[in-house]
Amino acid sequence: MEEEDERDEQEKEINEQEEEEKGRRRRRRRWKEMMLLMMRRRRYKEEEEDMEEEEERKEEEEKEEEESTGRKRRRRWRRRKRWRRKRGDEREEGGVGGGGEGAEKGDGGGGEPGGGEGGEEGGGRKGGGGEGGEMMRKRRMKRRDEEEEEMEEEKEEETEE
């Protein structure tokens, strides 16, 4: 009987120890899971903040880029304006898309004959490409003819006097 009682007690103790160990393991597992969850949440939160910062930085860069291109465009426009003023032909006869539309479409130097359409067709400054060159040539010829006619008329007037 005593042996059975001792065995029963030992089994009880062993069972209690096993239960305690199971409880410890369970608590430890729950604690680890909680820690992992917290770490995951923290990581997600940090990643989200990083992504937001990255987006803000990109937006800032885009904004700066837009501002700088605007400044460049304005600077270019001012330079062209000064250059035209020096030449004395401030947008007198801009080509198609030249005069009114200005720097964006086919400025082609605006006042320069034939410039405008050259801008669209890949030309610009000197009427450079596609129809621009052709238009410029036509206008140049027209202008020469007009100047020659004026010269002839002046000569005739002088001879008449």
PDB file of C-alpha atoms in Angstrom:
ATOM      1  CA  MET A   1       0.000   0.000   0.000  1.00  0.00           C
ATOM      2  CA  GLU A   2       2.706   2.387   0.924  1.00  0.00           C
ATOM      3  CA  GLU A   3       4.506   1.709  -2.302  1.00  0.00           C
ATOM      4  CA  GLU A   4       1.338   2.453  -4.242  1.00  0.00           C
ATOM      5  CA  ASP A   5       0.822   5.639  -2.257  1.00  0.00           C
ATOM      6  CA  GLU A   6       4.407   6.695  -2.959  1.00  0.00           C
ATOM      7  CA  ARG A   7       3.970   5.896  -6.617  1.00  0.00           C
ATOM      8  CA  ASP A   8       0.719   7.820  -6.699  1.00  0.00           C
ATOM      9  CA  GLU A   9       2.411  10.798  -5.019  1.00  0.00           C
ATOM     10  CA  GLN A  10       5.385  10.619  -7.362  1.00  0.00           C
ATOM     11  CA  GLU A  11       3.029  10.405 -10.342  1.00  0.00           C
ATOM     12  CA  LYS A  12       1.101  13.373  -8.946  1.00  0.00           C
ATOM     13  CA  GLU A  13       4.306  15.370  -8.548  1.00  0.00           C
ATOM     14  CA  ILE A  14       5.458  14.362 -12.004  1.00  0.00           C
ATOM     15  CA  ASN A  15       2.041  15.324 -13.437  1.00  0.00           C
ATOM     16  CA  GLU A  16       2.139  18.673 -11.589  1.00  0.00           C
ATOM     17  CA  GLN A  17       5.664  19.329 -12.844  1.00  0.00           C
ATOM     18  CA  GLU A  18       4.620  18.429 -16.364  1.00  0.00           C
ATOM     19  CA  GLU A  19       1.579  20.725 -16.065  1.00  0.00           C
ATOM     20  CA  GLU A  20       3.786  23.536 -14.764  1.00  0.00           C
ATOM     21  CA  GLU A  21       6.246  22.923 -17.610  1.00  0.00           C
ATOM     22  CA  LYS A  22       3.365  22.930 -20.130  1.00  0.00           C
ATOM     23  CA  GLY A  23       2.101  26.179 -18.598  1.00  0.00           C
ATOM     24  CA  ARG A  24       5.578  27.727 -18.804  1.00  0.00           C
ATOM     25  CA  ARG A  25       5.961  26.597 -22.396  1.00  0.00           C
ATOM     26  CA  ARG A  26       2.515  27.950 -23.242  1.00  0.00           C
ATOM     27  CA  ARG A  27       3.290  31.304 -21.582  1.00  0.00           C
ATOM     28  CA  ARG A  28       6.683  31.453 -23.273  1.00  0.00           C
ATOM     29  CA  ARG A  29       5.098  30.658 -26.664  1.00  0.00           C
ATOM     30  CA  ARG A  30       2.440  33.347 -26.151  1.00  0.00           C
ATOM     31  CA  TRP A  31       5.090  35.832 -25.062  1.00  0.00           C
ATOM     32  CA  LYS A  32       7.194  35.049 -28.166  1.00  0.00           C
ATOM     33  CA  GLU A  33       4.145  35.402 -30.401  1.00  0.00           C
ATOM     34  CA  MET A  34       3.318  38.737 -28.796  1.00  0.00           C
ATOM     35  CA  MET A  35       6.894  39.923 -29.254  1.00  0.00           C
ATOM     36  CA  LEU A  36       6.886  38.800 -32.890  1.00  0.00           C
ATOM     37  CA  LEU A  37       3.578  40.573 -33.461  1.00  0.00           C
ATOM     38  CA  MET A  38       4.890  43.746 -31.888  1.00  0.00           C
ATOM     39  CA  MET A  39       8.083  43.570 -33.928  1.00  0.00           C
ATOM     40  CA  ARG A  40       6.072  42.949 -37.108  1.00  0.00           C
ATOM     41  CA  ARG A  41       3.784  45.887 -36.369  1.00  0.00           C
ATOM     42  CA  ARG A  42       6.768  48.109 -35.658  1.00  0.00           C
ATOM     43  CA  ARG A  43       8.433  47.001 -38.893  1.00  0.00           C
ATOM     44  CA  TYR A  44       5.259  47.597 -40.913  1.00  0.00           C
ATOM     45  CA  LYS A  45       4.857  50.979 -39.310  1.00  0.00           C
ATOM     46  CA  GLU A  46       8.479  51.891 -40.096  1.00  0.00           C
ATOM     47  CA  GLU A  47       8.132  50.635 -43.667  1.00  0.00           C
ATOM     48  CA  GLU A  48       4.949  52.648 -44.086  1.00  0.00           C
ATOM     49  CA  GLU A  49       6.657  55.761 -42.710  1.00  0.00           C
ATOM     50  CA  ASP A  50       9.624  55.150 -45.026  1.00  0.00           C
ATOM     51  CA  MET A  51       7.288  54.817 -47.999  1.00  0.00           C
ATOM     52  CA  GLU A  52       5.501  58.029 -47.043  1.00  0.00           C
ATOM     53  CA  GLU A  53       8.826  59.834 -46.677  1.00  0.00           C
ATOM     54  CA  GLU A  54       9.930  58.461 -50.052  1.00  0.00           C
ATOM     55  CA  GLU A  55       6.696  59.665 -51.678  1.00  0.00           C
ATOM     56  CA  GLU A  56       7.069  63.108 -50.094  1.00  0.00           C
ATOM     57  CA  ARG A  57      10.687  63.275 -51.260  1.00  0.00           C
ATOM     58  CA  LYS A  58       9.684  62.280 -54.801  1.00  0.00           C
ATOM     59  CA  GLU A  59       6.920  64.894 -54.824  1.00  0.00           C
ATOM     60  CA  GLU A  60       9.415  67.521 -53.652  1.00  0.00           C
ATOM     61  CA  GLU A  61      11.861  66.490 -56.385  1.00  0.00           C
ATOM     62  CA  GLU A  62       9.127  66.632 -59.025  1.00  0.00           C
ATOM     63  CA  LYS A  63       8.056  70.041 -57.776  1.00  0.00           C
ATOM     64  CA  GLU A  64      11.643  71.311 -57.890  1.00  0.00           C
ATOM     65  CA  GLU A  65      12.075  69.812 -61.364  1.00  0.00           C
ATOM     66  CA  GLU A  66       8.918  71.545 -62.597  1.00  0.00           C
ATOM     67  CA  GLU A  67      10.040  74.829 -61.092  1.00  0.00           C
ATOM     68  CA  SER A  68      13.505  74.546 -62.597  1.00  0.00           C
ATOM     69  CA  THR A  69      12.150  73.664 -66.059  1.00  0.00           C
ATOM     70  CA  GLY A  70       9.785  76.622 -65.769  1.00  0.00           C
ATOM     71  CA  ARG A  71      12.720  78.837 -64.878  1.00  0.00           C
ATOM     72  CA  LYS A  72      14.732  77.430 -67.778  1.00  0.00           C
ATOM     73  CA  ARG A  73      11.856  77.997 -70.175  1.00  0.00           C
ATOM     74  CA  ARG A  74      11.399  81.569 -68.991  1.00  0.00           C
ATOM     75  CA  ARG A  75      15.151  82.200 -69.193  1.00  0.00           C
ATOM     76  CA  ARG A  76      15.254  80.797 -72.740  1.00  0.00           C
ATOM     77  CA  TRP A  77      12.259  82.907 -73.690  1.00  0.00           C
ATOM     78  CA  ARG A  78      13.917  86.051 -72.295  1.00  0.00           C
ATOM     79  CA  ARG A  79      17.132  85.253 -74.165  1.00  0.00           C
ATOM     80  CA  ARG A  80      15.232  84.806 -77.431  1.00  0.00           C
ATOM     81  CA  LYS A  81      13.327  88.002 -76.821  1.00  0.00           C
ATOM     82  CA  ARG A  82      16.561  89.926 -76.247  1.00  0.00           C
ATOM     83  CA  TRP A  83      18.106  88.357 -79.347  1.00  0.00           C
ATOM     84  CA  ARG A  84      15.093  89.305 -81.463  1.00  0.00           C
ATOM     85  CA  ARG A  85      15.089  92.831 -80.108  1.00  0.00           C
ATOM     86  CA  LYS A  86      18.750  93.193 -81.079  1.00  0.00           C
ATOM     87  CA  ARG A  87      17.943  91.940 -84.568  1.00  0.00           C
ATOM     88  CA  GLY A  88      14.982  94.294 -84.704  1.00  0.00           C
ATOM     89  CA  ASP A  89      12.405  91.833 -85.923  1.00  0.00           C
ATOM     90  CA  GLU A  90      10.306  91.327 -82.787  1.00  0.00           C
ATOM     91  CA  ARG A  91       7.875  88.628 -83.950  1.00  0.00           C
ATOM     92  CA  GLU A  92       7.042  90.465 -87.115  1.00  0.00           C
ATOM     93  CA  GLU A  93       6.113  87.501 -89.234  1.00  0.00           C
ATOM     94  CA  GLY A  94       6.263  84.304 -87.159  1.00  0.00           C
ATOM     95  CA  GLY A  95       5.547  81.100 -88.995  1.00  0.00           C
ATOM     96  CA  VAL A  96       2.604  78.788 -88.500  1.00  0.00           C
ATOM     97  CA  GLY A  97       2.654  77.998 -84.812  1.00  0.00           C
ATOM     98  CA  GLY A  98       5.406  80.546 -84.362  1.00  0.00           C
ATOM     99  CA  GLY A  99       4.032  83.886 -83.365  1.00  0.00           C
ATOM    100  CA  GLY A 100       1.132  83.154 -81.094  1.00  0.00           C
ATOM    101  CA  GLU A 101       2.073  79.801 -79.656  1.00  0.00           C
ATOM    102  CA  GLY A 102       5.515  80.814 -78.613  1.00  0.00           C
ATOM    103  CA  ALA A 103       8.077  78.628 -76.960  1.00  0.00           C
ATOM    104  CA  GLU A 104       6.012  75.496 -76.523  1.00  0.00           C
ATOM    105  CA  LYS A 105       5.033  74.441 -80.007  1.00  0.00           C
ATOM    106  CA  GLY A 106       7.119  75.579 -82.897  1.00  0.00           C
ATOM    107  CA  ASP A 107       8.634  78.833 -81.862  1.00  0.00           C
ATOM    108  CA  GLY A 108      11.343  78.499 -84.423  1.00  0.00           C
ATOM    109  CA  GLY A 109      12.632  81.842 -83.345  1.00  0.00           C
ATOM    110  CA  GLY A 110       9.248  83.481 -83.678  1.00  0.00           C
ATOM    111  CA  GLY A 111       9.947  86.495 -85.829  1.00  0.00           C
ATOM    112  CA  GLU A 112      12.171  84.595 -88.169  1.00  0.00           C
ATOM    113  CA  PRO A 113      10.392  83.758 -91.387  1.00  0.00           C
ATOM    114  CA  GLY A 114       9.430  80.142 -91.677  1.00  0.00           C
ATOM    115  CA  GLY A 115      10.416  79.337 -88.172  1.00  0.00           C
ATOM    116  CA  GLY A 116       7.116  78.220 -86.784  1.00  0.00           C
ATOM    117  CA  GLU A 117       6.331  75.212 -88.848  1.00  0.00           C
ATOM    118  CA  GLY A 118       9.944  74.210 -88.683  1.00  0.00           C
ATOM    119  CA  GLY A 119       9.444  73.805 -84.967  1.00  0.00           C
ATOM    120  CA  GLU A 120       6.716  71.237 -85.441  1.00  0.00           C
ATOM    121  CA  GLU A 121       8.460  69.339 -88.178  1.00  0.00           C
ATOM    122  CA  GLY A 122      11.748  69.122 -86.337  1.00  0.00           C
ATOM    123  CA  GLY A 123      13.270  72.417 -87.250  1.00  0.00           C
ATOM    124  CA  GLY A 124      13.073  75.750 -85.644  1.00  0.00           C
ATOM    125  CA  ARG A 125      15.790  78.340 -85.600  1.00  0.00           C
ATOM    126  CA  LYS A 126      16.658  78.471 -89.315  1.00  0.00           C
ATOM    127  CA  GLY A 127      13.541  76.756 -90.522  1.00  0.00           C
ATOM    128  CA  GLY A 128      15.525  73.577 -90.018  1.00  0.00           C
ATOM    129  CA  GLY A 129      13.555  70.609 -91.187  1.00  0.00           C
ATOM    130  CA  GLY A 130      10.464  69.338 -92.850  1.00  0.00           C
ATOM    131  CA  GLU A 131       8.264  72.116 -94.106  1.00  0.00           C
ATOM    132  CA  GLY A 132      10.094  74.729 -92.088  1.00  0.00           C
ATOM    133  CA  GLY A 133      12.950  75.024 -94.534  1.00  0.00           C
ATOM    134  CA  GLU A 134      10.594  75.182 -97.460  1.00  0.00           C
ATOM    135  CA  MET A 135       8.432  77.831 -95.836  1.00  0.00           C
ATOM    136  CA  MET A 136      11.471  79.847 -94.940  1.00  0.00           C
ATOM    137  CA  ARG A 137      12.813  79.669 -98.485  1.00  0.00           C
ATOM    138  CA  LYS A 138       9.476  80.837 -99.882  1.00  0.00           C
ATOM    139  CA  ARG A 139       9.241  83.712 -97.451  1.00  0.00           C
ATOM    140  CA  ARG A 140      12.854  84.720 -98.093  1.00  0.00           C
ATOM    141  CA  MET A 141      12.235  84.742-101.839  1.00  0.00           C
ATOM    142  CA  LYS A 142       9.033  86.704-101.353  1.00  0.00           C
ATOM    143  CA  ARG A 143      10.790  89.252 -99.162  1.00  0.00           C
ATOM    144  CA  ARG A 144      13.651  89.611-101.702  1.00  0.00           C
ATOM    145  CA  ASP A 145      11.150  90.112-104.511  1.00  0.00           C
ATOM    146  CA  GLU A 146       9.336  92.765-102.469  1.00  0.00           C
ATOM    147  CA  GLU A 147      12.596  94.515-101.641  1.00  0.00           C
ATOM    148  CA  GLU A 148      13.665  94.425-105.286  1.00  0.00           C
ATOM    149  CA  GLU A 149      10.326  95.862-106.362  1.00  0.00           C
ATOM    150  CA  GLU A 150      10.669  98.653-103.781  1.00  0.00           C
ATOM    151  CA  MET A 151      14.194  99.388-105.015  1.00  0.00           C
ATOM    152  CA  GLU A 152      12.988  99.491-108.618  1.00  0.00           C
ATOM    153  CA  GLU A 153      10.116 101.808-107.681  1.00  0.00           C
ATOM    154  CA  GLU A 154      12.522 104.122-105.864  1.00  0.00           C
ATOM    155  CA  LYS A 155      14.843 104.161-108.863  1.00  0.00           C
ATOM    156  CA  GLU A 156      11.947 104.928-111.181  1.00  0.00           C
ATOM    157  CA  GLU A 157      10.824 107.754-108.913  1.00  0.00           C
ATOM    158  CA  GLU A 158      14.348 109.146-108.869  1.00  0.00           C
ATOM    159  CA  THR A 159      14.643 108.957-112.631  1.00  0.00           C
ATOM    160  CA  GLU A 160      11.269 110.648-113.045  1.00  0.00           C
ATOM    161  CA  GLU A 161      12.364 113.528-110.856  1.00  0.00           C
TER     162      GLU A 161
END
